Amino acid sequence: MSKKVLITRIIPLLAKEMLTGAGFEVSVWEGAGPMTQPELINRCKEVNALLSLGADKLDKTFFSTCSHLDIIAQFAVGYDNIDVPEATKLGIPVGNTPDVLSEATADVAFGLMIAVSRKMFFMHKSILQGEWKQFEPLKNLGQQLTGKTLGIFGLGRIGMVMAQRCVGAYGMELIYHNRNRNMEAEQKFNARYVSFADLLAQSDVLSLHSVLSSETKGMFNLELFRQMKPTSIFINTARGDIHIEADLVKALQDGLIWGAGLDVTNPEPMKPDSPLLNMPNVAVLPHIGSATIEARNGMARLAAENIIEFYQSGKVPNCVNPEVLD
Ligand code: DGY
């Protein structure tokens, strides 16, 4: 009997084609948004494998009913929506989709950095509002990025592409803070490993590329913004829950930092009346980091491969809890 897979949103067709081609019976939730958790749990009862997205809440409640799943393949690199220790306890491998979205996500971080440094989103809006009257010698002044210091918190795959962009385009100095040293970055980009306090104090642009975990949740608060340069730009393309948005607003209002570029917000979606949307030195995007045709097709391919390989060879090419496969 063929194994059944549930895909929890409409994603690039490639995933379904690969899975059906490999003999799986595939169902796709075709609703306009994610399923409610009860709906998800209900549908999971009927399947062997789940191809999930970030909005699916796979917590203890979910696993208490869906412990029968053979594998979960997440259509994302991040998997903070999944209680991985619980999946591990149940022996369920969890796959993700790294690398294929690094270029796309780093492009968004890089683009936000430039947009903030020159107030681009706000200036665009000012034209729409009929406020472009004449050349202004002393107004609308931004900052140049050449030779500035880029600080990366969480220098992994996406951070490496961001570093490459910034070093190549602007000759930026690179400093970083991680759990582990990144020797490749030190060799390739002359990156300097610094303490977290020094990262805050020395970065002209501070770009977050870390995972969301119990340690990083709510980490960037007023106290930390106070330790950054008043001329600095804060970029978050990782997860909105890593910063406290009310504190970010205050930090910008009080001039503790100069600007901010966000592709992830807290909450998501951001409310249209957020004060951030009317600040000159702020640029906000609606979580589009991986939104290129290439990246999304790559994610679909990797997610499908994780399921197919698991059933064919017992291996999950991109597994976040490989210990369950031993
Ligand atoms: C990811 O892959 O984690 C992106 O944020 C898309 O969800």
PDB file of C-alpha atoms in Angstrom, residues 152-301:
ATOM      1  CA  ILE A 152      26.514  39.409  12.129  1.00  0.00           C
ATOM      2  CA  PHE A 153      24.754  37.603  14.934  1.00  0.00           C
ATOM      3  CA  GLY A 154      24.516  33.958  13.872  1.00  0.00           C
ATOM      4  CA  LEU A 155      27.027  33.642  11.046  1.00  0.00           C
ATOM      5  CA  GLY A 156      25.840  30.519   9.242  1.00  0.00           C
ATOM      6  CA  ARG A 157      24.819  29.890   5.659  1.00  0.00           C
ATOM      7  CA  ILE A 158      22.652  32.969   5.107  1.00  0.00           C
ATOM      8  CA  GLY A 159      25.010  35.209   7.068  1.00  0.00           C
ATOM      9  CA  MET A 160      27.904  34.043   4.867  1.00  0.00           C
ATOM     10  CA  VAL A 161      26.086  35.199   1.715  1.00  0.00           C
ATOM     11  CA  MET A 162      25.210  38.525   3.386  1.00  0.00           C
ATOM     12  CA  ALA A 163      28.886  38.890   4.354  1.00  0.00           C
ATOM     13  CA  GLN A 164      29.998  38.164   0.803  1.00  0.00           C
ATOM     14  CA  ARG A 165      27.612  40.817  -0.549  1.00  0.00           C
ATOM     15  CA  CYS A 166      28.705  43.462   1.981  1.00  0.00           C
ATOM     16  CA  VAL A 167      32.436  42.806   1.748  1.00  0.00           C
ATOM     17  CA  GLY A 168      32.290  42.656  -2.055  1.00  0.00           C
ATOM     18  CA  ALA A 169      30.097  45.701  -2.595  1.00  0.00           C
ATOM     19  CA  TYR A 170      31.259  48.036   0.171  1.00  0.00           C
ATOM     20  CA  GLY A 171      34.513  46.627   1.515  1.00  0.00           C
ATOM     21  CA  MET A 172      32.815  46.368   4.877  1.00  0.00           C
ATOM     22  CA  GLU A 173      34.740  45.046   7.881  1.00  0.00           C
ATOM     23  CA  LEU A 174      33.122  41.896   9.230  1.00  0.00           C
ATOM     24  CA  ILE A 175      32.699  41.055  12.903  1.00  0.00           C
ATOM     25  CA  TYR A 176      30.486  38.285  14.225  1.00  0.00           C
ATOM     26  CA  HIS A 177      29.264  36.509  17.310  1.00  0.00           C
ATOM     27  CA  ASN A 178      28.248  32.825  17.254  1.00  0.00           C
ATOM     28  CA  ARG A 179      28.152  29.829  19.512  1.00  0.00           C
ATOM     29  CA  ASN A 180      31.068  28.447  17.461  1.00  0.00           C
ATOM     30  CA  ARG A 181      33.826  30.189  15.524  1.00  0.00           C
ATOM     31  CA  ASN A 182      33.313  30.282  11.745  1.00  0.00           C
ATOM     32  CA  MET A 183      36.807  29.623  10.397  1.00  0.00           C
ATOM     33  CA  GLU A 184      35.669  29.791   6.773  1.00  0.00           C
ATOM     34  CA  ALA A 185      34.434  33.365   7.331  1.00  0.00           C
ATOM     35  CA  GLU A 186      37.646  34.287   9.118  1.00  0.00           C
ATOM     36  CA  GLN A 187      39.711  33.032   6.177  1.00  0.00           C
ATOM     37  CA  LYS A 188      37.489  34.243   3.346  1.00  0.00           C
ATOM     38  CA  PHE A 189      36.370  37.609   4.685  1.00  0.00           C
ATOM     39  CA  ASN A 190      38.862  38.378   7.416  1.00  0.00           C
ATOM     40  CA  ALA A 191      35.935  38.108   9.793  1.00  0.00           C
ATOM     41  CA  ARG A 192      36.720  38.842  13.433  1.00  0.00           C
ATOM     42  CA  TYR A 193      35.035  36.857  16.190  1.00  0.00           C
ATOM     43  CA  VAL A 194      34.021  39.283  18.967  1.00  0.00           C
ATOM     44  CA  SER A 195      32.152  39.066  22.255  1.00  0.00           C
ATOM     45  CA  PHE A 196      28.445  39.797  22.137  1.00  0.00           C
ATOM     46  CA  ALA A 197      29.046  43.113  23.938  1.00  0.00           C
ATOM     47  CA  ASP A 198      31.615  44.120  21.314  1.00  0.00           C
ATOM     48  CA  LEU A 199      29.284  43.079  18.513  1.00  0.00           C
ATOM     49  CA  LEU A 200      26.691  45.502  19.854  1.00  0.00           C
ATOM     50  CA  ALA A 201      29.186  48.287  20.504  1.00  0.00           C
ATOM     51  CA  GLN A 202      31.135  48.080  17.219  1.00  0.00           C
ATOM     52  CA  SER A 203      28.593  47.256  14.495  1.00  0.00           C
ATOM     53  CA  ASP A 204      27.501  49.993  12.093  1.00  0.00           C
ATOM     54  CA  VAL A 205      25.064  47.495  10.624  1.00  0.00           C
ATOM     55  CA  LEU A 206      23.953  44.629  12.852  1.00  0.00           C
ATOM     56  CA  SER A 207      22.295  41.831  10.903  1.00  0.00           C
ATOM     57  CA  LEU A 208      20.554  38.926  12.639  1.00  0.00           C
ATOM     58  CA  HIS A 209      20.824  35.491  11.055  1.00  0.00           C
ATOM     59  CA  SER A 210      20.411  33.280  14.104  1.00  0.00           C
ATOM     60  CA  VAL A 211      17.742  30.706  14.827  1.00  0.00           C
ATOM     61  CA  LEU A 212      14.820  31.456  17.109  1.00  0.00           C
ATOM     62  CA  SER A 213      15.293  29.456  20.300  1.00  0.00           C
ATOM     63  CA  SER A 214      14.552  29.843  23.985  1.00  0.00           C
ATOM     64  CA  GLU A 215      17.875  31.723  24.254  1.00  0.00           C
ATOM     65  CA  THR A 216      17.267  34.147  21.382  1.00  0.00           C
ATOM     66  CA  LYS A 217      13.543  34.772  21.920  1.00  0.00           C
ATOM     67  CA  GLY A 218      13.058  38.423  22.913  1.00  0.00           C
ATOM     68  CA  MET A 219      16.820  38.869  23.090  1.00  0.00           C
ATOM     69  CA  PHE A 220      17.036  42.228  21.294  1.00  0.00           C
ATOM     70  CA  ASN A 221      15.364  44.468  23.853  1.00  0.00           C
ATOM     71  CA  LEU A 222      15.804  48.084  24.910  1.00  0.00           C
ATOM     72  CA  GLU A 223      18.768  47.232  27.079  1.00  0.00           C
ATOM     73  CA  LEU A 224      20.629  45.792  24.088  1.00  0.00           C
ATOM     74  CA  PHE A 225      19.616  48.596  21.716  1.00  0.00           C
ATOM     75  CA  ARG A 226      21.063  50.990  24.303  1.00  0.00           C
ATOM     76  CA  GLN A 227      24.447  49.291  23.858  1.00  0.00           C
ATOM     77  CA  MET A 228      24.461  49.825  20.078  1.00  0.00           C
ATOM     78  CA  LYS A 229      25.851  52.870  18.248  1.00  0.00           C
ATOM     79  CA  PRO A 230      23.333  55.707  17.796  1.00  0.00           C
ATOM     80  CA  THR A 231      24.314  55.670  14.109  1.00  0.00           C
ATOM     81  CA  SER A 232      23.729  51.930  13.702  1.00  0.00           C
ATOM     82  CA  ILE A 233      21.263  50.050  11.506  1.00  0.00           C
ATOM     83  CA  PHE A 234      19.507  46.954  12.853  1.00  0.00           C
ATOM     84  CA  ILE A 235      18.493  44.299  10.281  1.00  0.00           C
ATOM     85  CA  ASN A 236      16.338  41.275  11.087  1.00  0.00           C
ATOM     86  CA  THR A 237      15.583  38.731   8.370  1.00  0.00           C
ATOM     87  CA  ALA A 238      15.666  35.755  10.774  1.00  0.00           C
ATOM     88  CA  ARG A 239      12.633  35.670  13.065  1.00  0.00           C
ATOM     89  CA  GLY A 240      10.549  38.537  14.451  1.00  0.00           C
ATOM     90  CA  ASP A 241      10.429  36.999  17.906  1.00  0.00           C
ATOM     91  CA  ILE A 242      14.165  37.597  18.333  1.00  0.00           C
ATOM     92  CA  HIS A 243      13.517  41.322  18.864  1.00  0.00           C
ATOM     93  CA  ILE A 244      10.932  43.035  21.020  1.00  0.00           C
ATOM     94  CA  GLU A 245       9.111  45.296  18.613  1.00  0.00           C
ATOM     95  CA  ALA A 246       7.904  47.859  21.166  1.00  0.00           C
ATOM     96  CA  ASP A 247      11.513  48.207  22.346  1.00  0.00           C
ATOM     97  CA  LEU A 248      12.701  48.609  18.772  1.00  0.00           C
ATOM     98  CA  VAL A 249      10.166  51.405  18.248  1.00  0.00           C
ATOM     99  CA  LYS A 250      11.383  53.133  21.411  1.00  0.00           C
ATOM    100  CA  ALA A 251      15.036  52.668  20.486  1.00  0.00           C
ATOM    101  CA  LEU A 252      14.381  54.365  17.134  1.00  0.00           C
ATOM    102  CA  GLN A 253      12.242  57.116  18.652  1.00  0.00           C
ATOM    103  CA  ASP A 254      14.855  57.855  21.318  1.00  0.00           C
ATOM    104  CA  GLY A 255      17.733  57.775  18.825  1.00  0.00           C
ATOM    105  CA  LEU A 256      19.435  54.808  20.496  1.00  0.00           C
ATOM    106  CA  ILE A 257      19.923  53.367  17.016  1.00  0.00           C
ATOM    107  CA  TRP A 258      19.638  55.095  13.635  1.00  0.00           C
ATOM    108  CA  GLY A 259      17.513  52.760  11.547  1.00  0.00           C
ATOM    109  CA  ALA A 260      15.997  49.316  11.102  1.00  0.00           C
ATOM    110  CA  GLY A 261      15.194  46.949   8.268  1.00  0.00           C
ATOM    111  CA  LEU A 262      12.839  44.078   8.959  1.00  0.00           C
ATOM    112  CA  ASP A 263      11.660  41.176   6.854  1.00  0.00           C
ATOM    113  CA  VAL A 264      10.278  39.501   9.951  1.00  0.00           C
ATOM    114  CA  THR A 265       8.126  41.222  12.530  1.00  0.00           C
ATOM    115  CA  ASN A 266       6.481  40.532  15.802  1.00  0.00           C
ATOM    116  CA  PRO A 267       3.599  39.944  15.459  1.00  0.00           C
ATOM    117  CA  GLU A 268       3.321  38.646  11.910  1.00  0.00           C
ATOM    118  CA  PRO A 269       1.576  40.035   9.997  1.00  0.00           C
ATOM    119  CA  MET A 270       2.573  43.487  11.206  1.00  0.00           C
ATOM    120  CA  LYS A 271      -0.398  45.709  11.955  1.00  0.00           C
ATOM    121  CA  PRO A 272      -0.771  48.474   9.316  1.00  0.00           C
ATOM    122  CA  ASP A 273      -0.789  51.105  12.081  1.00  0.00           C
ATOM    123  CA  SER A 274       2.649  50.093  13.400  1.00  0.00           C
ATOM    124  CA  PRO A 275       4.671  53.276  14.046  1.00  0.00           C
ATOM    125  CA  LEU A 276       7.580  51.570  12.281  1.00  0.00           C
ATOM    126  CA  LEU A 277       5.813  51.983   8.950  1.00  0.00           C
ATOM    127  CA  ASN A 278       5.960  55.773   9.231  1.00  0.00           C
ATOM    128  CA  MET A 279       9.544  56.167  10.337  1.00  0.00           C
ATOM    129  CA  PRO A 280      11.945  57.586   7.745  1.00  0.00           C
ATOM    130  CA  ASN A 281      14.839  55.267   8.606  1.00  0.00           C
ATOM    131  CA  VAL A 282      12.838  52.061   8.615  1.00  0.00           C
ATOM    132  CA  ALA A 283      12.081  49.565   5.852  1.00  0.00           C
ATOM    133  CA  VAL A 284       9.711  46.656   6.435  1.00  0.00           C
ATOM    134  CA  LEU A 285       8.905  43.697   4.189  1.00  0.00           C
ATOM    135  CA  PRO A 286       6.304  40.959   4.729  1.00  0.00           C
ATOM    136  CA  HIS A 287       8.577  37.925   5.360  1.00  0.00           C
ATOM    137  CA  ILE A 288       9.645  37.448   1.740  1.00  0.00           C
ATOM    138  CA  GLY A 289      13.208  36.287   2.385  1.00  0.00           C
ATOM    139  CA  SER A 290      12.864  33.013   0.498  1.00  0.00           C
ATOM    140  CA  ALA A 291      10.323  34.326  -2.004  1.00  0.00           C
ATOM    141  CA  THR A 292      12.112  33.760  -5.307  1.00  0.00           C
ATOM    142  CA  ILE A 293      11.066  31.199  -7.900  1.00  0.00           C
ATOM    143  CA  GLU A 294      14.461  29.514  -7.576  1.00  0.00           C
ATOM    144  CA  ALA A 295      14.435  29.318  -3.778  1.00  0.00           C
ATOM    145  CA  ARG A 296      10.845  28.114  -3.483  1.00  0.00           C
ATOM    146  CA  ASN A 297      11.396  25.438  -6.138  1.00  0.00           C
ATOM    147  CA  GLY A 298      14.553  24.385  -4.310  1.00  0.00           C
ATOM    148  CA  MET A 299      12.648  24.194  -1.032  1.00  0.00           C
ATOM    149  CA  ALA A 300       9.928  22.068  -2.650  1.00  0.00           C
ATOM    150  CA  ARG A 301      12.568  19.737  -4.077  1.00  0.00           C
TER     151      ARG A 301
END
